[in-house]
Amino acid sequence: MIDKAAFLSNLRLTQMYCEQQLQCTEKNPAAILRSINPVCNGKPVIEFELQTGNWHVDNGYCFIANWAIDPQGDVNGFSYSELFQKQLRIKEATKLIDAGAEYKGEILVAEFEESTADGAPQGESEGLLDIWDCPPIDTWFYQVERNMRKIFFAWIPQPFVKLADNGIEVAPLGNIHWFKKWVPLEYQRVLG
């Protein structure tokens, strides 16, 4: 069960933060919504590289986001929950302007602890999703746990919805979903 007040508050905060990132930069899809990149064990969590693959992107090249540490490992001191809380604190501390705008986009649900790490969603989304099928950290706004697995909700601004769709289509485990299609009744309860 989603806490509606916290969900909507964090969603609005994330929408404003993402909109600010979209206005301030001309970065590629892998980097534009990964402005929050904390250091863990002396390294930035995310590193970027130009890579080629058998993807449906122009000439097969795209920038991708790589985790500098293994986010699935328990031995490196990394915690998704700590990173989630840290990114929310960064957003809260950022001077954001809420002009009462209606933000266009969709809510993505990611169960990226279930990823095969095959890279298909990463390439097809032009780097918007990473190797673990994880959406950019800037877009995270809510988390729940189901069956001992973390589920993250992410705000995907309209210009990136098609890229996320491309990633969803090739995710072999079906671990990435649009909220409104995944649990329509809960979607209506919270956002309806």
PDB file of C-alpha atoms in Angstrom:
ATOM      1  CA  MET A   1       0.000   0.000   0.000  1.00  0.00           C
ATOM      2  CA  ILE A   2       1.384   3.359  -1.034  1.00  0.00           C
ATOM      3  CA  ASP A   3       1.379   6.324   1.354  1.00  0.00           C
ATOM      4  CA  LYS A   4      -0.477   8.729  -0.933  1.00  0.00           C
ATOM      5  CA  ALA A   5       0.717  11.963   0.741  1.00  0.00           C
ATOM      6  CA  ALA A   6       4.414  10.980   0.655  1.00  0.00           C
ATOM      7  CA  PHE A   7       4.072   9.603  -2.875  1.00  0.00           C
ATOM      8  CA  LEU A   8       2.535  12.820  -4.236  1.00  0.00           C
ATOM      9  CA  SER A   9       4.911  15.085  -2.323  1.00  0.00           C
ATOM     10  CA  ASN A  10       8.012  13.224  -3.533  1.00  0.00           C
ATOM     11  CA  LEU A  11       6.597  13.029  -7.057  1.00  0.00           C
ATOM     12  CA  ARG A  12       6.135  16.812  -7.207  1.00  0.00           C
ATOM     13  CA  LEU A  13       9.617  17.417  -5.813  1.00  0.00           C
ATOM     14  CA  THR A  14      11.099  15.043  -8.405  1.00  0.00           C
ATOM     15  CA  GLN A  15       9.097  16.558 -11.255  1.00  0.00           C
ATOM     16  CA  MET A  16      10.442  20.013 -10.386  1.00  0.00           C
ATOM     17  CA  TYR A  17      13.987  18.706 -10.022  1.00  0.00           C
ATOM     18  CA  CYS A  18      13.887  16.828 -13.343  1.00  0.00           C
ATOM     19  CA  GLU A  19      12.403  19.841 -15.117  1.00  0.00           C
ATOM     20  CA  GLN A  20      15.284  21.944 -13.816  1.00  0.00           C
ATOM     21  CA  GLN A  21      17.785  19.412 -15.179  1.00  0.00           C
ATOM     22  CA  LEU A  22      16.093  19.402 -18.583  1.00  0.00           C
ATOM     23  CA  GLN A  23      16.280  23.208 -18.788  1.00  0.00           C
ATOM     24  CA  CYS A  24      19.942  23.526 -17.837  1.00  0.00           C
ATOM     25  CA  THR A  25      21.714  21.080 -20.097  1.00  0.00           C
ATOM     26  CA  GLU A  26      22.099  19.489 -23.489  1.00  0.00           C
ATOM     27  CA  LYS A  27      23.385  16.158 -22.148  1.00  0.00           C
ATOM     28  CA  ASN A  28      22.632  12.759 -23.659  1.00  0.00           C
ATOM     29  CA  PRO A  29      19.797  10.507 -22.350  1.00  0.00           C
ATOM     30  CA  ALA A  30      22.210   8.554 -20.104  1.00  0.00           C
ATOM     31  CA  ALA A  31      23.495  11.665 -18.299  1.00  0.00           C
ATOM     32  CA  ILE A  32      20.789  14.336 -18.352  1.00  0.00           C
ATOM     33  CA  LEU A  33      18.808  12.865 -15.435  1.00  0.00           C
ATOM     34  CA  ARG A  34      21.822  11.541 -13.556  1.00  0.00           C
ATOM     35  CA  SER A  35      23.012  14.818 -12.051  1.00  0.00           C
ATOM     36  CA  ILE A  36      22.878  13.180  -8.613  1.00  0.00           C
ATOM     37  CA  ASN A  37      25.937  10.971  -8.550  1.00  0.00           C
ATOM     38  CA  PRO A  38      27.223  10.479  -5.007  1.00  0.00           C
ATOM     39  CA  VAL A  39      30.557   8.962  -4.081  1.00  0.00           C
ATOM     40  CA  CYS A  40      30.730   5.469  -2.549  1.00  0.00           C
ATOM     41  CA  ASN A  41      34.048   3.978  -1.463  1.00  0.00           C
ATOM     42  CA  GLY A  42      35.878   6.911  -3.043  1.00  0.00           C
ATOM     43  CA  LYS A  43      34.273   6.565  -6.494  1.00  0.00           C
ATOM     44  CA  PRO A  44      31.298   8.245  -8.173  1.00  0.00           C
ATOM     45  CA  VAL A  45      28.470   5.716  -8.204  1.00  0.00           C
ATOM     46  CA  ILE A  46      27.881   6.215 -11.950  1.00  0.00           C
ATOM     47  CA  GLU A  47      30.409   6.563 -14.773  1.00  0.00           C
ATOM     48  CA  PHE A  48      29.529   7.336 -18.404  1.00  0.00           C
ATOM     49  CA  GLU A  49      30.964   5.888 -21.578  1.00  0.00           C
ATOM     50  CA  LEU A  50      30.234   5.845 -25.296  1.00  0.00           C
ATOM     51  CA  GLN A  51      29.434   2.315 -26.371  1.00  0.00           C
ATOM     52  CA  THR A  52      28.315   0.537 -29.494  1.00  0.00           C
ATOM     53  CA  GLY A  53      25.839  -2.297 -29.734  1.00  0.00           C
ATOM     54  CA  ASN A  54      23.217  -3.951 -31.873  1.00  0.00           C
ATOM     55  CA  TRP A  55      20.587  -1.418 -30.823  1.00  0.00           C
ATOM     56  CA  HIS A  56      17.997   0.553 -32.729  1.00  0.00           C
ATOM     57  CA  VAL A  57      19.783   3.849 -32.152  1.00  0.00           C
ATOM     58  CA  ASP A  58      21.471   5.967 -34.800  1.00  0.00           C
ATOM     59  CA  ASN A  59      24.587   4.133 -35.999  1.00  0.00           C
ATOM     60  CA  GLY A  60      24.490   1.782 -32.971  1.00  0.00           C
ATOM     61  CA  TYR A  61      26.328   4.183 -30.629  1.00  0.00           C
ATOM     62  CA  CYS A  62      24.991   5.632 -27.418  1.00  0.00           C
ATOM     63  CA  PHE A  63      26.270   6.856 -24.092  1.00  0.00           C
ATOM     64  CA  ILE A  64      25.577   4.487 -21.249  1.00  0.00           C
ATOM     65  CA  ALA A  65      25.706   4.784 -17.476  1.00  0.00           C
ATOM     66  CA  ASN A  66      27.820   2.194 -15.686  1.00  0.00           C
ATOM     67  CA  TRP A  67      27.817   1.549 -11.968  1.00  0.00           C
ATOM     68  CA  ALA A  68      31.354   2.021 -10.684  1.00  0.00           C
ATOM     69  CA  ILE A  69      30.512  -0.444  -7.923  1.00  0.00           C
ATOM     70  CA  ASP A  70      28.407  -3.574  -8.010  1.00  0.00           C
ATOM     71  CA  PRO A  71      25.002  -2.347  -6.806  1.00  0.00           C
ATOM     72  CA  GLN A  72      23.832  -5.929  -6.350  1.00  0.00           C
ATOM     73  CA  GLY A  73      26.707  -6.913  -4.042  1.00  0.00           C
ATOM     74  CA  ASP A  74      26.454  -6.852  -0.270  1.00  0.00           C
ATOM     75  CA  VAL A  75      30.193  -6.487   0.394  1.00  0.00           C
ATOM     76  CA  ASN A  76      30.866  -3.010  -0.989  1.00  0.00           C
ATOM     77  CA  GLY A  77      28.921  -0.891   1.485  1.00  0.00           C
ATOM     78  CA  PHE A  78      26.350   0.146  -1.126  1.00  0.00           C
ATOM     79  CA  SER A  79      22.674   0.411  -0.253  1.00  0.00           C
ATOM     80  CA  TYR A  80      19.868   1.335  -2.646  1.00  0.00           C
ATOM     81  CA  SER A  81      17.839   2.569   0.339  1.00  0.00           C
ATOM     82  CA  GLU A  82      20.645   4.898   1.472  1.00  0.00           C
ATOM     83  CA  LEU A  83      21.103   6.199  -2.076  1.00  0.00           C
ATOM     84  CA  PHE A  84      17.351   6.722  -2.341  1.00  0.00           C
ATOM     85  CA  GLN A  85      17.288   8.776   0.878  1.00  0.00           C
ATOM     86  CA  LYS A  86      20.400  10.726  -0.152  1.00  0.00           C
ATOM     87  CA  GLN A  87      18.938  11.738  -3.520  1.00  0.00           C
ATOM     88  CA  LEU A  88      15.728  12.911  -1.841  1.00  0.00           C
ATOM     89  CA  ARG A  89      17.754  15.077   0.584  1.00  0.00           C
ATOM     90  CA  ILE A  90      19.683  16.582  -2.361  1.00  0.00           C
ATOM     91  CA  LYS A  91      16.418  17.448  -4.116  1.00  0.00           C
ATOM     92  CA  GLU A  92      14.962  18.953  -0.928  1.00  0.00           C
ATOM     93  CA  ALA A  93      18.083  21.106  -0.460  1.00  0.00           C
ATOM     94  CA  THR A  94      18.014  22.350  -4.059  1.00  0.00           C
ATOM     95  CA  LYS A  95      16.333  25.668  -4.716  1.00  0.00           C
ATOM     96  CA  LEU A  96      13.436  24.630  -6.931  1.00  0.00           C
ATOM     97  CA  ILE A  97      10.717  26.805  -8.385  1.00  0.00           C
ATOM     98  CA  ASP A  98       7.206  25.406  -8.382  1.00  0.00           C
ATOM     99  CA  ALA A  99       5.270  27.500 -10.853  1.00  0.00           C
ATOM    100  CA  GLY A 100       2.247  25.265 -10.442  1.00  0.00           C
ATOM    101  CA  ALA A 101       3.069  23.645 -13.764  1.00  0.00           C
ATOM    102  CA  GLU A 102       1.465  20.449 -14.951  1.00  0.00           C
ATOM    103  CA  TYR A 103       4.372  18.187 -15.754  1.00  0.00           C
ATOM    104  CA  LYS A 104       3.993  15.753 -18.620  1.00  0.00           C
ATOM    105  CA  GLY A 105       5.430  12.281 -18.310  1.00  0.00           C
ATOM    106  CA  GLU A 106       4.806   8.837 -16.874  1.00  0.00           C
ATOM    107  CA  ILE A 107       5.595   6.911 -13.716  1.00  0.00           C
ATOM    108  CA  LEU A 108       7.902   3.963 -14.197  1.00  0.00           C
ATOM    109  CA  VAL A 109       8.103   1.091 -11.727  1.00  0.00           C
ATOM    110  CA  ALA A 110      11.437  -0.723 -11.638  1.00  0.00           C
ATOM    111  CA  GLU A 111      12.269  -3.963  -9.906  1.00  0.00           C
ATOM    112  CA  PHE A 112      15.926  -3.720 -10.824  1.00  0.00           C
ATOM    113  CA  GLU A 113      17.101  -6.239  -8.255  1.00  0.00           C
ATOM    114  CA  GLU A 114      15.437  -8.709 -10.657  1.00  0.00           C
ATOM    115  CA  SER A 115      17.563  -7.710 -13.660  1.00  0.00           C
ATOM    116  CA  THR A 116      19.486 -10.129 -15.872  1.00  0.00           C
ATOM    117  CA  ALA A 117      21.981  -7.308 -16.593  1.00  0.00           C
ATOM    118  CA  ASP A 118      21.955  -8.283 -20.264  1.00  0.00           C
ATOM    119  CA  GLY A 119      22.102  -4.652 -21.434  1.00  0.00           C
ATOM    120  CA  ALA A 120      19.146  -4.849 -23.827  1.00  0.00           C
ATOM    121  CA  PRO A 121      16.984  -2.252 -22.009  1.00  0.00           C
ATOM    122  CA  GLN A 122      20.061  -0.044 -21.600  1.00  0.00           C
ATOM    123  CA  GLY A 123      20.827   0.054 -25.319  1.00  0.00           C
ATOM    124  CA  GLU A 124      17.228   0.268 -26.534  1.00  0.00           C
ATOM    125  CA  SER A 125      16.551   3.170 -24.145  1.00  0.00           C
ATOM    126  CA  GLU A 126      19.673   4.968 -25.449  1.00  0.00           C
ATOM    127  CA  GLY A 127      21.209   4.786 -21.977  1.00  0.00           C
ATOM    128  CA  LEU A 128      18.170   6.120 -20.090  1.00  0.00           C
ATOM    129  CA  LEU A 129      18.018   2.786 -18.257  1.00  0.00           C
ATOM    130  CA  ASP A 130      21.285   1.272 -17.088  1.00  0.00           C
ATOM    131  CA  ILE A 131      22.677  -2.272 -17.259  1.00  0.00           C
ATOM    132  CA  TRP A 132      20.605  -3.212 -14.170  1.00  0.00           C
ATOM    133  CA  ASP A 133      17.412  -1.827 -15.827  1.00  0.00           C
ATOM    134  CA  CYS A 134      17.526   1.044 -13.353  1.00  0.00           C
ATOM    135  CA  PRO A 135      16.109   4.462 -14.291  1.00  0.00           C
ATOM    136  CA  PRO A 136      18.260   7.557 -13.598  1.00  0.00           C
ATOM    137  CA  ILE A 137      18.736   8.423  -9.931  1.00  0.00           C
ATOM    138  CA  ASP A 138      17.280  11.931 -10.417  1.00  0.00           C
ATOM    139  CA  THR A 139      13.945  10.332 -11.377  1.00  0.00           C
ATOM    140  CA  TRP A 140      13.500   8.170  -8.252  1.00  0.00           C
ATOM    141  CA  PHE A 141      10.799   9.406  -5.896  1.00  0.00           C
ATOM    142  CA  TYR A 142       9.211   6.513  -4.024  1.00  0.00           C
ATOM    143  CA  GLN A 143      10.176   3.013  -2.919  1.00  0.00           C
ATOM    144  CA  VAL A 144       8.342   0.030  -1.495  1.00  0.00           C
ATOM    145  CA  GLU A 145       9.380  -3.493  -0.695  1.00  0.00           C
ATOM    146  CA  ARG A 146       7.609  -6.588  -1.954  1.00  0.00           C
ATOM    147  CA  ASN A 147       8.759 -10.143  -1.311  1.00  0.00           C
ATOM    148  CA  MET A 148      12.035  -8.821   0.161  1.00  0.00           C
ATOM    149  CA  ARG A 149      12.753  -6.886  -3.064  1.00  0.00           C
ATOM    150  CA  LYS A 150      12.929  -3.134  -3.483  1.00  0.00           C
ATOM    151  CA  ILE A 151      10.622  -1.540  -6.017  1.00  0.00           C
ATOM    152  CA  PHE A 152      11.371   2.004  -7.131  1.00  0.00           C
ATOM    153  CA  PHE A 153       8.977   4.487  -8.675  1.00  0.00           C
ATOM    154  CA  ALA A 154      10.548   6.949 -11.092  1.00  0.00           C
ATOM    155  CA  TRP A 155       9.243  10.037 -12.875  1.00  0.00           C
ATOM    156  CA  ILE A 156       9.995   9.836 -16.600  1.00  0.00           C
ATOM    157  CA  PRO A 157       9.517  13.227 -18.310  1.00  0.00           C
ATOM    158  CA  GLN A 158       7.604  13.117 -21.608  1.00  0.00           C
ATOM    159  CA  PRO A 159      10.674  13.501 -23.885  1.00  0.00           C
ATOM    160  CA  PHE A 160      12.007  10.199 -22.487  1.00  0.00           C
ATOM    161  CA  VAL A 161       8.808   8.117 -22.335  1.00  0.00           C
ATOM    162  CA  LYS A 162       9.422   6.488 -25.737  1.00  0.00           C
ATOM    163  CA  LEU A 163      12.997   5.602 -24.741  1.00  0.00           C
ATOM    164  CA  ALA A 164      11.712   3.967 -21.538  1.00  0.00           C
ATOM    165  CA  ASP A 165       9.065   2.151 -23.620  1.00  0.00           C
ATOM    166  CA  ASN A 166      11.835   0.768 -25.814  1.00  0.00           C
ATOM    167  CA  GLY A 167      13.615  -0.553 -22.719  1.00  0.00           C
ATOM    168  CA  ILE A 168      10.446  -2.055 -21.259  1.00  0.00           C
ATOM    169  CA  GLU A 169       9.773  -3.939 -24.498  1.00  0.00           C
ATOM    170  CA  VAL A 170      13.085  -5.816 -24.374  1.00  0.00           C
ATOM    171  CA  ALA A 171      13.402  -6.431 -20.610  1.00  0.00           C
ATOM    172  CA  PRO A 172      13.522 -10.249 -20.507  1.00  0.00           C
ATOM    173  CA  LEU A 173      12.165 -10.596 -16.953  1.00  0.00           C
ATOM    174  CA  GLY A 174       9.357  -8.048 -17.241  1.00  0.00           C
ATOM    175  CA  ASN A 175      10.823  -6.151 -14.288  1.00  0.00           C
ATOM    176  CA  ILE A 176      10.151  -2.639 -15.627  1.00  0.00           C
ATOM    177  CA  HIS A 177       6.567  -1.380 -15.915  1.00  0.00           C
ATOM    178  CA  TRP A 178       4.422   1.698 -16.328  1.00  0.00           C
ATOM    179  CA  PHE A 179       2.633   2.202 -13.007  1.00  0.00           C
ATOM    180  CA  LYS A 180      -0.754   2.785 -14.647  1.00  0.00           C
ATOM    181  CA  LYS A 181      -0.535  -0.593 -16.427  1.00  0.00           C
ATOM    182  CA  TRP A 182       1.200  -2.567 -13.668  1.00  0.00           C
ATOM    183  CA  VAL A 183      -1.301  -1.954 -10.833  1.00  0.00           C
ATOM    184  CA  PRO A 184      -4.129   0.098 -12.342  1.00  0.00           C
ATOM    185  CA  LEU A 185      -6.296   0.134  -9.204  1.00  0.00           C
ATOM    186  CA  GLU A 186      -3.470   1.461  -7.017  1.00  0.00           C
ATOM    187  CA  TYR A 187      -2.599   3.982  -9.730  1.00  0.00           C
ATOM    188  CA  GLN A 188      -6.201   5.261  -9.678  1.00  0.00           C
ATOM    189  CA  ARG A 189      -6.295   5.342  -5.864  1.00  0.00           C
ATOM    190  CA  VAL A 190      -3.109   7.400  -5.627  1.00  0.00           C
ATOM    191  CA  LEU A 191      -3.355   9.604  -8.729  1.00  0.00           C
ATOM    192  CA  GLY A 192      -7.005   9.460  -9.701  1.00  0.00           C
TER     193      GLY A 192
END
